[in-house]
Amino acid sequence: MFIFPAIDLLNGRAVRLRQGDYSRETVFSDDPAAVARKWVELGADRIHVVDLDGAKAGKPVNGTVIQAIVSAAGVPVQLGGGLRTDQDLETVFGWGVHWAVLGTRALQAPDWTRAVANRYPERIVLGVDAKGGYVATEGWLEVSRTKATDLARQVSDAPLAAVVYTDIAKDGMMSGPNFEALVEMKNATPLPVIASGGVCELGHVRRLIDEGIPGCIIGRALYEGTLDLAAALSLSRKSESPKS
């Protein structure tokens, strides 16, 4: 299993929201690049970044901070939040971002998502943010009538890198992932599924491994100290097969 420590950006700072609510933020650091450096020093070999300002604005916003994170981390960075156009992708890849996560635009334009996946094979990630099983968009401010699994099936034939599945009800709540929904998503698509939201103890990581989920994003639990990153990484790497 691959573990992505998360850095969520709001007004240039590292924060965490509860259930995607912008009015329920906790600021953890005024120096997100230093946070990235810390996670890498503890063994992280990839970082997940969300541009929360970008998700609301519909375009990348925290460019200077994101570039500082990429430089400080020195490992592949995955970025989501407000990526809606060809120019957005060109911009963030120019910043050194390795994977770009498409959420709102993927729902609005699945054909475009397939096209950019073919242009950037294994560099585009489908971000499926769900509330009650239905896709949420616009920085989680709107809920569509499309089932999360249906969206994944629509673009599963494209050379995407993975699907990041986030259950909004679990995000930032320290209550455990929605394992049932994750397994449903895993069964709905041939793409690797990355779990996001609710992972807050080593037992959650162990169960994700047991369920065959190949990746997870961990946020608040790392900042609040309820989950030790080094221990989670050790557990995840023991689960790798000799061929991987």
mmCIF file with all atom_site columns, N, CA and C in Angstrom, residues 107-172:
data_model
loop_
_atom_site.group_PDB
_atom_site.id
_atom_site.type_symbol
_atom_site.label_atom_id
_atom_site.label_alt_id
_atom_site.label_comp_id
_atom_site.label_asym_id
_atom_site.label_entity_id
_atom_site.label_seq_id
_atom_site.pdbx_PDB_ins_code
_atom_site.Cartn_x
_atom_site.Cartn_y
_atom_site.Cartn_z
_atom_site.occupancy
_atom_site.B_iso_or_equiv
_atom_site.pdbx_formal_charge
_atom_site.auth_seq_id
_atom_site.auth_comp_id
_atom_site.auth_asym_id
_atom_site.auth_atom_id
_atom_site.pdbx_PDB_model_num
ATOM 1   N N  . LEU A 1 107 ? -16.526 15.111 -13.755 1.00 0.00 ? 107 LEU A N  1
ATOM 2   C CA . LEU A 1 107 ? -17.961 14.849 -13.781 1.00 0.00 ? 107 LEU A CA 1
ATOM 3   C C  . LEU A 1 107 ? -18.625 15.606 -14.930 1.00 0.00 ? 107 LEU A C  1
ATOM 4   N N  . GLN A 1 108 ? -18.221 16.847 -15.120 1.00 0.00 ? 108 GLN A N  1
ATOM 5   C CA . GLN A 1 108 ? -18.827 17.682 -16.158 1.00 0.00 ? 108 GLN A CA 1
ATOM 6   C C  . GLN A 1 108 ? -18.432 17.255 -17.563 1.00 0.00 ? 108 GLN A C  1
ATOM 7   N N  . ALA A 1 109 ? -17.217 16.751 -17.711 1.00 0.00 ? 109 ALA A N  1
ATOM 8   C CA . ALA A 1 109 ? -16.690 16.465 -19.048 1.00 0.00 ? 109 ALA A CA 1
ATOM 9   C C  . ALA A 1 109 ? -15.848 15.190 -19.053 1.00 0.00 ? 109 ALA A C  1
ATOM 10  N N  . PRO A 1 110 ? -16.485 14.025 -18.971 1.00 0.00 ? 110 PRO A N  1
ATOM 11  C CA . PRO A 1 110 ? -15.713 12.778 -18.957 1.00 0.00 ? 110 PRO A CA 1
ATOM 12  C C  . PRO A 1 110 ? -14.892 12.570 -20.230 1.00 0.00 ? 110 PRO A C  1
ATOM 13  N N  . ASP A 1 111 ? -15.368 13.058 -21.380 1.00 0.00 ? 111 ASP A N  1
ATOM 14  C CA . ASP A 1 111 ? -14.602 12.912 -22.622 1.00 0.00 ? 111 ASP A CA 1
ATOM 15  C C  . ASP A 1 111 ? -13.295 13.704 -22.549 1.00 0.00 ? 111 ASP A C  1
ATOM 16  N N  . TRP A 1 112 ? -13.362 14.892 -21.958 1.00 0.00 ? 112 TRP A N  1
ATOM 17  C CA . TRP A 1 112 ? -12.151 15.700 -21.783 1.00 0.00 ? 112 TRP A CA 1
ATOM 18  C C  . TRP A 1 112 ? -11.182 14.992 -20.839 1.00 0.00 ? 112 TRP A C  1
ATOM 19  N N  . THR A 1 113 ? -11.721 14.373 -19.802 1.00 0.00 ? 113 THR A N  1
ATOM 20  C CA . THR A 1 113 ? -10.877 13.641 -18.854 1.00 0.00 ? 113 THR A CA 1
ATOM 21  C C  . THR A 1 113 ? -10.139 12.515 -19.553 1.00 0.00 ? 113 THR A C  1
ATOM 22  N N  . ARG A 1 114 ? -10.850 11.786 -20.416 1.00 0.00 ? 114 ARG A N  1
ATOM 23  C CA . ARG A 1 114 ? -10.184 10.726 -21.185 1.00 0.00 ? 114 ARG A CA 1
ATOM 24  C C  . ARG A 1 114 ? -9.088  11.311 -22.076 1.00 0.00 ? 114 ARG A C  1
ATOM 25  N N  . ALA A 1 115 ? -9.389  12.458 -22.701 1.00 0.00 ? 115 ALA A N  1
ATOM 26  C CA . ALA A 1 115 ? -8.429  13.079 -23.622 1.00 0.00 ? 115 ALA A CA 1
ATOM 27  C C  . ALA A 1 115 ? -7.149  13.490 -22.897 1.00 0.00 ? 115 ALA A C  1
ATOM 28  N N  . VAL A 1 116 ? -7.291  14.131 -21.727 1.00 0.00 ? 116 VAL A N  1
ATOM 29  C CA . VAL A 1 116 ? -6.086  14.573 -21.020 1.00 0.00 ? 116 VAL A CA 1
ATOM 30  C C  . VAL A 1 116 ? -5.340  13.388 -20.408 1.00 0.00 ? 116 VAL A C  1
ATOM 31  N N  . ALA A 1 117 ? -6.072  12.327 -20.066 1.00 0.00 ? 117 ALA A N  1
ATOM 32  C CA . ALA A 1 117 ? -5.406  11.122 -19.573 1.00 0.00 ? 117 ALA A CA 1
ATOM 33  C C  . ALA A 1 117 ? -4.542  10.508 -20.668 1.00 0.00 ? 117 ALA A C  1
ATOM 34  N N  . ASN A 1 118 ? -5.025  10.562 -21.903 1.00 0.00 ? 118 ASN A N  1
ATOM 35  C CA . ASN A 1 118 ? -4.233  10.053 -23.025 1.00 0.00 ? 118 ASN A CA 1
ATOM 36  C C  . ASN A 1 118 ? -3.041  10.962 -23.323 1.00 0.00 ? 118 ASN A C  1
ATOM 37  N N  . ARG A 1 119 ? -3.206  12.254 -23.075 1.00 0.00 ? 119 ARG A N  1
ATOM 38  C CA . ARG A 1 119 ? -2.107  13.198 -23.300 1.00 0.00 ? 119 ARG A CA 1
ATOM 39  C C  . ARG A 1 119 ? -1.053  13.068 -22.209 1.00 0.00 ? 119 ARG A C  1
ATOM 40  N N  . TYR A 1 120 ? -1.526  12.804 -20.962 1.00 0.00 ? 120 TYR A N  1
ATOM 41  C CA . TYR A 1 120 ? -0.615  12.652 -19.823 1.00 0.00 ? 120 TYR A CA 1
ATOM 42  C C  . TYR A 1 120 ? -0.855  11.288 -19.178 1.00 0.00 ? 120 TYR A C  1
ATOM 43  N N  . PRO A 1 121 ? -0.479  10.195 -19.839 1.00 0.00 ? 121 PRO A N  1
ATOM 44  C CA . PRO A 1 121 ? -0.785  8.870  -19.284 1.00 0.00 ? 121 PRO A CA 1
ATOM 45  C C  . PRO A 1 121 ? -0.147  8.641  -17.918 1.00 0.00 ? 121 PRO A C  1
ATOM 46  N N  . GLU A 1 122 ? -0.955  8.074  -17.029 1.00 0.00 ? 122 GLU A N  1
ATOM 47  C CA . GLU A 1 122 ? -0.540  7.759  -15.657 1.00 0.00 ? 122 GLU A CA 1
ATOM 48  C C  . GLU A 1 122 ? -0.185  9.001  -14.841 1.00 0.00 ? 122 GLU A C  1
ATOM 49  N N  . ARG A 1 123 ? -0.603  10.174 -15.295 1.00 0.00 ? 123 ARG A N  1
ATOM 50  C CA . ARG A 1 123 ? -0.347  11.420 -14.557 1.00 0.00 ? 123 ARG A CA 1
ATOM 51  C C  . ARG A 1 123 ? -1.651  12.047 -14.046 1.00 0.00 ? 123 ARG A C  1
ATOM 52  N N  . ILE A 1 124 ? -2.783  11.582 -14.571 1.00 0.00 ? 124 ILE A N  1
ATOM 53  C CA . ILE A 1 124 ? -4.081  12.135 -14.186 1.00 0.00 ? 124 ILE A CA 1
ATOM 54  C C  . ILE A 1 124 ? -4.782  11.170 -13.232 1.00 0.00 ? 124 ILE A C  1
ATOM 55  N N  . VAL A 1 125 ? -5.286  11.708 -12.139 1.00 0.00 ? 125 VAL A N  1
ATOM 56  C CA . VAL A 1 125 ? -6.004  10.926 -11.129 1.00 0.00 ? 125 VAL A CA 1
ATOM 57  C C  . VAL A 1 125 ? -7.454  11.401 -11.088 1.00 0.00 ? 125 VAL A C  1
ATOM 58  N N  . LEU A 1 126 ? -8.387  10.461 -11.062 1.00 0.00 ? 126 LEU A N  1
ATOM 59  C CA . LEU A 1 126 ? -9.800  10.805 -10.920 1.00 0.00 ? 126 LEU A CA 1
ATOM 60  C C  . LEU A 1 126 ? -10.099 11.017 -9.443  1.00 0.00 ? 126 LEU A C  1
ATOM 61  N N  . GLY A 1 127 ? -10.571 12.199 -9.093  1.00 0.00 ? 127 GLY A N  1
ATOM 62  C CA . GLY A 1 127 ? -10.949 12.482 -7.716  1.00 0.00 ? 127 GLY A CA 1
ATOM 63  C C  . GLY A 1 127 ? -12.456 12.346 -7.562  1.00 0.00 ? 127 GLY A C  1
ATOM 64  N N  . VAL A 1 128 ? -12.883 11.329 -6.838  1.00 0.00 ? 128 VAL A N  1
ATOM 65  C CA . VAL A 1 128 ? -14.308 11.095 -6.614  1.00 0.00 ? 128 VAL A CA 1
ATOM 66  C C  . VAL A 1 128 ? -14.622 11.419 -5.162  1.00 0.00 ? 128 VAL A C  1
ATOM 67  N N  . ASP A 1 129 ? -15.286 12.551 -4.973  1.00 0.00 ? 129 ASP A N  1
ATOM 68  C CA . ASP A 1 129 ? -15.681 12.994 -3.635  1.00 0.00 ? 129 ASP A CA 1
ATOM 69  C C  . ASP A 1 129 ? -17.169 12.733 -3.497  1.00 0.00 ? 129 ASP A C  1
ATOM 70  N N  . ALA A 1 130 ? -17.539 11.931 -2.515  1.00 0.00 ? 130 ALA A N  1
ATOM 71  C CA . ALA A 1 130 ? -18.931 11.483 -2.437  1.00 0.00 ? 130 ALA A CA 1
ATOM 72  C C  . ALA A 1 130 ? -19.603 11.863 -1.128  1.00 0.00 ? 130 ALA A C  1
ATOM 73  N N  . LYS A 1 131 ? -20.880 12.152 -1.244  1.00 0.00 ? 131 LYS A N  1
ATOM 74  C CA . LYS A 1 131 ? -21.728 12.406 -0.083  1.00 0.00 ? 131 LYS A CA 1
ATOM 75  C C  . LYS A 1 131 ? -22.968 11.541 -0.251  1.00 0.00 ? 131 LYS A C  1
ATOM 76  N N  . GLY A 1 132 ? -23.122 10.580 0.642   1.00 0.00 ? 132 GLY A N  1
ATOM 77  C CA . GLY A 1 132 ? -24.237 9.652  0.505   1.00 0.00 ? 132 GLY A CA 1
ATOM 78  C C  . GLY A 1 132 ? -24.155 8.822  -0.756  1.00 0.00 ? 132 GLY A C  1
ATOM 79  N N  . GLY A 1 133 ? -22.932 8.605  -1.255  1.00 0.00 ? 133 GLY A N  1
ATOM 80  C CA . GLY A 1 133 ? -22.738 7.795  -2.449  1.00 0.00 ? 133 GLY A CA 1
ATOM 81  C C  . GLY A 1 133 ? -22.801 8.559  -3.751  1.00 0.00 ? 133 GLY A C  1
ATOM 82  N N  . TYR A 1 134 ? -23.121 9.871  -3.689  1.00 0.00 ? 134 TYR A N  1
ATOM 83  C CA . TYR A 1 134 ? -23.224 10.690 -4.895  1.00 0.00 ? 134 TYR A CA 1
ATOM 84  C C  . TYR A 1 134 ? -22.084 11.694 -4.965  1.00 0.00 ? 134 TYR A C  1
ATOM 85  N N  . VAL A 1 135 ? -21.675 12.010 -6.184  1.00 0.00 ? 135 VAL A N  1
ATOM 86  C CA . VAL A 1 135 ? -20.507 12.857 -6.394  1.00 0.00 ? 135 VAL A CA 1
ATOM 87  C C  . VAL A 1 135 ? -20.765 14.287 -5.962  1.00 0.00 ? 135 VAL A C  1
ATOM 88  N N  . ALA A 1 136 ? -19.853 14.835 -5.163  1.00 0.00 ? 136 ALA A N  1
ATOM 89  C CA . ALA A 1 136 ? -19.910 16.241 -4.755  1.00 0.00 ? 136 ALA A CA 1
ATOM 90  C C  . ALA A 1 136 ? -18.883 17.018 -5.566  1.00 0.00 ? 136 ALA A C  1
ATOM 91  N N  . THR A 1 137 ? -19.211 18.267 -5.901  1.00 0.00 ? 137 THR A N  1
ATOM 92  C CA . THR A 1 137 ? -18.337 19.083 -6.745  1.00 0.00 ? 137 THR A CA 1
ATOM 93  C C  . THR A 1 137 ? -18.188 20.486 -6.179  1.00 0.00 ? 137 THR A C  1
ATOM 94  N N  . GLU A 1 138 ? -17.456 21.330 -6.927  1.00 0.00 ? 138 GLU A N  1
ATOM 95  C CA . GLU A 1 138 ? -17.277 22.736 -6.570  1.00 0.00 ? 138 GLU A CA 1
ATOM 96  C C  . GLU A 1 138 ? -16.745 22.888 -5.146  1.00 0.00 ? 138 GLU A C  1
ATOM 97  N N  . GLY A 1 139 ? -15.652 22.172 -4.862  1.00 0.00 ? 139 GLY A N  1
ATOM 98  C CA . GLY A 1 139 ? -15.094 22.234 -3.511  1.00 0.00 ? 139 GLY A CA 1
ATOM 99  C C  . GLY A 1 139 ? -16.038 21.654 -2.477  1.00 0.00 ? 139 GLY A C  1
ATOM 100 N N  . TRP A 1 140 ? -16.820 20.652 -2.899  1.00 0.00 ? 140 TRP A N  1
ATOM 101 C CA . TRP A 1 140 ? -17.775 19.937 -2.060  1.00 0.00 ? 140 TRP A CA 1
ATOM 102 C C  . TRP A 1 140 ? -19.004 20.788 -1.689  1.00 0.00 ? 140 TRP A C  1
ATOM 103 N N  . LEU A 1 141 ? -19.174 21.886 -2.385  1.00 0.00 ? 141 LEU A N  1
ATOM 104 C CA . LEU A 1 141 ? -20.298 22.768 -2.071  1.00 0.00 ? 141 LEU A CA 1
ATOM 105 C C  . LEU A 1 141 ? -21.578 22.327 -2.767  1.00 0.00 ? 141 LEU A C  1
ATOM 106 N N  . GLU A 1 142 ? -21.470 21.473 -3.789  1.00 0.00 ? 142 GLU A N  1
ATOM 107 C CA . GLU A 1 142 ? -22.633 20.995 -4.527  1.00 0.00 ? 142 GLU A CA 1
ATOM 108 C C  . GLU A 1 142 ? -22.594 19.470 -4.582  1.00 0.00 ? 142 GLU A C  1
ATOM 109 N N  . VAL A 1 143 ? -23.787 18.845 -4.559  1.00 0.00 ? 143 VAL A N  1
ATOM 110 C CA . VAL A 1 143 ? -23.885 17.391 -4.688  1.00 0.00 ? 143 VAL A CA 1
ATOM 111 C C  . VAL A 1 143 ? -24.681 17.074 -5.954  1.00 0.00 ? 143 VAL A C  1
ATOM 112 N N  . SER A 1 144 ? -24.084 16.240 -6.816  1.00 0.00 ? 144 SER A N  1
ATOM 113 C CA . SER A 1 144 ? -24.708 15.910 -8.094  1.00 0.00 ? 144 SER A CA 1
ATOM 114 C C  . SER A 1 144 ? -25.681 14.748 -7.933  1.00 0.00 ? 144 SER A C  1
ATOM 115 N N  . ARG A 1 145 ? -26.253 14.329 -9.054  1.00 0.00 ? 145 ARG A N  1
ATOM 116 C CA . ARG A 1 145 ? -27.129 13.160 -9.065  1.00 0.00 ? 145 ARG A CA 1
ATOM 117 C C  . ARG A 1 145 ? -26.429 11.944 -9.651  1.00 0.00 ? 145 ARG A C  1
ATOM 118 N N  . THR A 1 146 ? -25.114 12.042 -9.785  1.00 0.00 ? 146 THR A N  1
ATOM 119 C CA . THR A 1 146 ? -24.325 10.945 -10.335 1.00 0.00 ? 146 THR A CA 1
ATOM 120 C C  . THR A 1 146 ? -23.721 10.119 -9.205  1.00 0.00 ? 146 THR A C  1
ATOM 121 N N  . LYS A 1 147 ? -23.922 8.808  -9.270  1.00 0.00 ? 147 LYS A N  1
ATOM 122 C CA . LYS A 1 147 ? -23.318 7.936  -8.263  1.00 0.00 ? 147 LYS A CA 1
ATOM 123 C C  . LYS A 1 147 ? -21.804 7.906  -8.442  1.00 0.00 ? 147 LYS A C  1
ATOM 124 N N  . ALA A 1 148 ? -21.096 7.833  -7.344  1.00 0.00 ? 148 ALA A N  1
ATOM 125 C CA . ALA A 1 148 ? -19.632 7.834  -7.379  1.00 0.00 ? 148 ALA A CA 1
ATOM 126 C C  . ALA A 1 148 ? -19.100 6.688  -8.227  1.00 0.00 ? 148 ALA A C  1
ATOM 127 N N  . THR A 1 149 ? -19.670 5.517  -8.080  1.00 0.00 ? 149 THR A N  1
ATOM 128 C CA . THR A 1 149 ? -19.196 4.363  -8.848  1.00 0.00 ? 149 THR A CA 1
ATOM 129 C C  . THR A 1 149 ? -19.470 4.533  -10.339 1.00 0.00 ? 149 THR A C  1
ATOM 130 N N  . ASP A 1 150 ? -20.579 5.179  -10.686 1.00 0.00 ? 150 ASP A N  1
ATOM 131 C CA . ASP A 1 150 ? -20.896 5.398  -12.105 1.00 0.00 ? 150 ASP A CA 1
ATOM 132 C C  . ASP A 1 150 ? -19.880 6.326  -12.757 1.00 0.00 ? 150 ASP A C  1
ATOM 133 N N  . LEU A 1 151 ? -19.444 7.372  -12.036 1.00 0.00 ? 151 LEU A N  1
ATOM 134 C CA . LEU A 1 151 ? -18.441 8.278  -12.583 1.00 0.00 ? 151 LEU A CA 1
ATOM 135 C C  . LEU A 1 151 ? -17.142 7.523  -12.844 1.00 0.00 ? 151 LEU A C  1
ATOM 136 N N  . ALA A 1 152 ? -16.741 6.691  -11.903 1.00 0.00 ? 152 ALA A N  1
ATOM 137 C CA . ALA A 1 152 ? -15.505 5.924  -12.083 1.00 0.00 ? 152 ALA A CA 1
ATOM 138 C C  . ALA A 1 152 ? -15.614 5.001  -13.293 1.00 0.00 ? 152 ALA A C  1
ATOM 139 N N  . ARG A 1 153 ? -16.764 4.366  -13.464 1.00 0.00 ? 153 ARG A N  1
ATOM 140 C CA . ARG A 1 153 ? -16.927 3.458  -14.602 1.00 0.00 ? 153 ARG A CA 1
ATOM 141 C C  . ARG A 1 153 ? -16.846 4.211  -15.930 1.00 0.00 ? 153 ARG A C  1
ATOM 142 N N  . GLN A 1 154 ? -17.343 5.466  -15.958 1.00 0.00 ? 154 GLN A N  1
ATOM 143 C CA . GLN A 1 154 ? -17.376 6.239  -17.205 1.00 0.00 ? 154 GLN A CA 1
ATOM 144 C C  . GLN A 1 154 ? -15.992 6.457  -17.799 1.00 0.00 ? 154 GLN A C  1
ATOM 145 N N  . VAL A 1 155 ? -14.989 6.562  -16.952 1.00 0.00 ? 155 VAL A N  1
ATOM 146 C CA . VAL A 1 155 ? -13.644 6.902  -17.445 1.00 0.00 ? 155 VAL A CA 1
ATOM 147 C C  . VAL A 1 155 ? -12.614 5.813  -17.170 1.00 0.00 ? 155 VAL A C  1
ATOM 148 N N  . SER A 1 156 ? -13.064 4.643  -16.754 1.00 0.00 ? 156 SER A N  1
ATOM 149 C CA . SER A 1 156 ? -12.137 3.575  -16.377 1.00 0.00 ? 156 SER A CA 1
ATOM 150 C C  . SER A 1 156 ? -11.322 3.043  -17.548 1.00 0.00 ? 156 SER A C  1
ATOM 151 N N  . ASP A 1 157 ? -11.758 3.350  -18.781 1.00 0.00 ? 157 ASP A N  1
ATOM 152 C CA . ASP A 1 157 ? -11.024 2.860  -19.945 1.00 0.00 ? 157 ASP A CA 1
ATOM 153 C C  . ASP A 1 157 ? -9.842  3.762  -20.309 1.00 0.00 ? 157 ASP A C  1
ATOM 154 N N  . ALA A 1 158 ? -9.718  4.908  -19.618 1.00 0.00 ? 158 ALA A N  1
ATOM 155 C CA . ALA A 1 158 ? -8.628  5.845  -19.902 1.00 0.00 ? 158 ALA A CA 1
ATOM 156 C C  . ALA A 1 158 ? -7.383  5.470  -19.091 1.00 0.00 ? 158 ALA A C  1
ATOM 157 N N  . PRO A 1 159 ? -6.184  5.872  -19.572 1.00 0.00 ? 159 PRO A N  1
ATOM 158 C CA . PRO A 1 159 ? -4.942  5.545  -18.853 1.00 0.00 ? 159 PRO A CA 1
ATOM 159 C C  . PRO A 1 159 ? -4.707  6.445  -17.642 1.00 0.00 ? 159 PRO A C  1
ATOM 160 N N  . LEU A 1 160 ? -5.667  6.438  -16.719 1.00 0.00 ? 160 LEU A N  1
ATOM 161 C CA . LEU A 1 160 ? -5.563  7.209  -15.488 1.00 0.00 ? 160 LEU A CA 1
ATOM 162 C C  . LEU A 1 160 ? -4.624  6.514  -14.511 1.00 0.00 ? 160 LEU A C  1
ATOM 163 N N  . ALA A 1 161 ? -4.053  7.281  -13.596 1.00 0.00 ? 161 ALA A N  1
ATOM 164 C CA . ALA A 1 161 ? -3.136  6.702  -12.617 1.00 0.00 ? 161 ALA A CA 1
ATOM 165 C C  . ALA A 1 161 ? -3.879  5.997  -11.489 1.00 0.00 ? 161 ALA A C  1
ATOM 166 N N  . ALA A 1 162 ? -5.020  6.562  -11.075 1.00 0.00 ? 162 ALA A N  1
ATOM 167 C CA . ALA A 1 162 ? -5.735  6.021  -9.915  1.00 0.00 ? 162 ALA A CA 1
ATOM 168 C C  . ALA A 1 162 ? -7.062  6.759  -9.739  1.00 0.00 ? 162 ALA A C  1
ATOM 169 N N  . VAL A 1 163 ? -7.828  6.300  -8.761  1.00 0.00 ? 163 VAL A N  1
ATOM 170 C CA . VAL A 1 163 ? -9.027  6.987  -8.293  1.00 0.00 ? 163 VAL A CA 1
ATOM 171 C C  . VAL A 1 163 ? -8.818  7.331  -6.822  1.00 0.00 ? 163 VAL A C  1
ATOM 172 N N  . VAL A 1 164 ? -8.941  8.603  -6.480  1.00 0.00 ? 164 VAL A N  1
ATOM 173 C CA . VAL A 1 164 ? -8.954  8.994  -5.070  1.00 0.00 ? 164 VAL A CA 1
ATOM 174 C C  . VAL A 1 164 ? -10.407 9.086  -4.645  1.00 0.00 ? 164 VAL A C  1
ATOM 175 N N  . TYR A 1 165 ? -10.798 8.230  -3.704  1.00 0.00 ? 165 TYR A N  1
ATOM 176 C CA . TYR A 1 165 ? -12.189 8.215  -3.251  1.00 0.00 ? 165 TYR A CA 1
ATOM 177 C C  . TYR A 1 165 ? -12.278 8.821  -1.847  1.00 0.00 ? 165 TYR A C  1
ATOM 178 N N  . THR A 1 166 ? -13.048 9.883  -1.739  1.00 0.00 ? 166 THR A N  1
ATOM 179 C CA . THR A 1 166 ? -13.227 10.567 -0.463  1.00 0.00 ? 166 THR A CA 1
ATOM 180 C C  . THR A 1 166 ? -14.692 10.535 -0.056  1.00 0.00 ? 166 THR A C  1
ATOM 181 N N  . ASP A 1 167 ? -14.959 10.015 1.121   1.00 0.00 ? 167 ASP A N  1
ATOM 182 C CA . ASP A 1 167 ? -16.303 10.098 1.695   1.00 0.00 ? 167 ASP A CA 1
ATOM 183 C C  . ASP A 1 167 ? -16.331 11.350 2.563   1.00 0.00 ? 167 ASP A C  1
ATOM 184 N N  . ILE A 1 168 ? -17.070 12.360 2.119   1.00 0.00 ? 168 ILE A N  1
ATOM 185 C CA . ILE A 1 168 ? -17.063 13.655 2.793   1.00 0.00 ? 168 ILE A CA 1
ATOM 186 C C  . ILE A 1 168 ? -17.489 13.537 4.255   1.00 0.00 ? 168 ILE A C  1
ATOM 187 N N  . ALA A 1 169 ? -18.430 12.652 4.525   1.00 0.00 ? 169 ALA A N  1
ATOM 188 C CA . ALA A 1 169 ? -18.910 12.504 5.905   1.00 0.00 ? 169 ALA A CA 1
ATOM 189 C C  . ALA A 1 169 ? -17.798 12.054 6.844   1.00 0.00 ? 169 ALA A C  1
ATOM 190 N N  . LYS A 1 170 ? -16.784 11.392 6.293   1.00 0.00 ? 170 LYS A N  1
ATOM 191 C CA . LYS A 1 170 ? -15.687 10.875 7.104   1.00 0.00 ? 170 LYS A CA 1
ATOM 192 C C  . LYS A 1 170 ? -14.502 11.831 7.172   1.00 0.00 ? 170 LYS A C  1
ATOM 193 N N  . ASP A 1 171 ? -14.404 12.750 6.205   1.00 0.00 ? 171 ASP A N  1
ATOM 194 C CA . ASP A 1 171 ? -13.199 13.556 6.062   1.00 0.00 ? 171 ASP A CA 1
ATOM 195 C C  . ASP A 1 171 ? -12.978 14.475 7.261   1.00 0.00 ? 171 ASP A C  1
ATOM 196 N N  . GLY A 1 172 ? -11.819 14.336 7.879   1.00 0.00 ? 172 GLY A N  1
ATOM 197 C CA . GLY A 1 172 ? -11.454 15.191 9.003   1.00 0.00 ? 172 GLY A CA 1
ATOM 198 C C  . GLY A 1 172 ? -12.192 14.897 10.292  1.00 0.00 ? 172 GLY A C  1
#
